[in-house]
Short mmCIF file of C-alpha atoms in Angstrom, two decimals:
data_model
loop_
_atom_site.label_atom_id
_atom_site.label_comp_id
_atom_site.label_asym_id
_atom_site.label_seq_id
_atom_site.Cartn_x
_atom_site.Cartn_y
_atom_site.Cartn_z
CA UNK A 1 79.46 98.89 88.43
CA UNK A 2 80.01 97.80 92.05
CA UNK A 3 79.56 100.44 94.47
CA UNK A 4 80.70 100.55 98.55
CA UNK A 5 77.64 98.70 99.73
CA UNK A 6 78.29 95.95 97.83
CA UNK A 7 78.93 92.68 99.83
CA UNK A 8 82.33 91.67 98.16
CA UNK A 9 83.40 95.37 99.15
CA UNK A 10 82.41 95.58 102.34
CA UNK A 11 83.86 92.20 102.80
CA UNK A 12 87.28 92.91 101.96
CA UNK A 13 86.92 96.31 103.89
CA UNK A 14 86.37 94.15 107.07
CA UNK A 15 88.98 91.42 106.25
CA UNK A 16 91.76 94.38 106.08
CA UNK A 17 90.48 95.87 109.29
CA UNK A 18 90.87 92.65 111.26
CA UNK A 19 94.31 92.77 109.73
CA UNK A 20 95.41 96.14 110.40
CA UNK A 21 93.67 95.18 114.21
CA UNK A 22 96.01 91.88 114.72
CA UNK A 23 98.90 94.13 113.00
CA UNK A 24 98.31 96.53 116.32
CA UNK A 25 97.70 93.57 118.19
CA UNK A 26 100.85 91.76 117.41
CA UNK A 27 103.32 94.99 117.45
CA UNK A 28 101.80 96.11 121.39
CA UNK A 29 103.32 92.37 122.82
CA UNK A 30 106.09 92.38 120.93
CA UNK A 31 106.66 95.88 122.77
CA UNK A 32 105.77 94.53 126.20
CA UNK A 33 108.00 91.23 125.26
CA UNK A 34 110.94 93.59 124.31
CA UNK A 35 110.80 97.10 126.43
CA UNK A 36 111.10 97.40 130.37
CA UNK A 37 110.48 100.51 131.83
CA UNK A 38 107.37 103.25 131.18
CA UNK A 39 108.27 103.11 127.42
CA UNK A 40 106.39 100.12 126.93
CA UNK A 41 103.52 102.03 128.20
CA UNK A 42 103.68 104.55 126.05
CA UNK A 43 103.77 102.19 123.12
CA UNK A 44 100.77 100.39 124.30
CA UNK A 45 99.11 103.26 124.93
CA UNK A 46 100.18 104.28 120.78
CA UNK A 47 99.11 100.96 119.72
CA UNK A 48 95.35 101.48 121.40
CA UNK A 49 94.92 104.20 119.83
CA UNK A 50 95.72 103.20 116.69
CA UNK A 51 93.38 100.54 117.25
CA UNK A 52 90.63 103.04 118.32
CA UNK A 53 91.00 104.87 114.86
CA UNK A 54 90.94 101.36 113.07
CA UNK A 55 87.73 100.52 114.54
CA UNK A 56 86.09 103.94 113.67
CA UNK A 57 87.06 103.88 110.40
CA UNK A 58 85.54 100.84 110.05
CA UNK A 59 82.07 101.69 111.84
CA UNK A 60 80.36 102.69 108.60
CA UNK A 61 81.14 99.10 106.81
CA UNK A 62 79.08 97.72 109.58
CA UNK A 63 75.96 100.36 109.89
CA UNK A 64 75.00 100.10 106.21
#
């Protein structure tokens, strides 16, 4: 039985983290493109800290 610390696993954990990071990525220009104004700052602001989370969630994939 594979468990979390196997390579394939932690693999895949990584791929969909870099995925979920261009996903934040992609949606914060695409709301500078679109928005004028101080909304665009607030969604930026949204987007970092979505990012943030991603990358701490993802912390322990790369310490074991």
């Amino acid at each position: 039985m594979a468990t979390a610390e196997a390579p394939l696993w932690r693999l895949i954990g990584g791929g969909f983290s870099l995925a979920c990071l261009a996903g934040e990525a992609g949606l914060a220009l695409l709301i500078l493109k679109t928005r004028r104004g101080f909304e665009p700052a607030i969604g930026v602001g949204g987007c970092f800290i979505g990012g943030v989370g991603v990358v701490f969630q993802t912390l322990p994939l790369l310490l074991i």
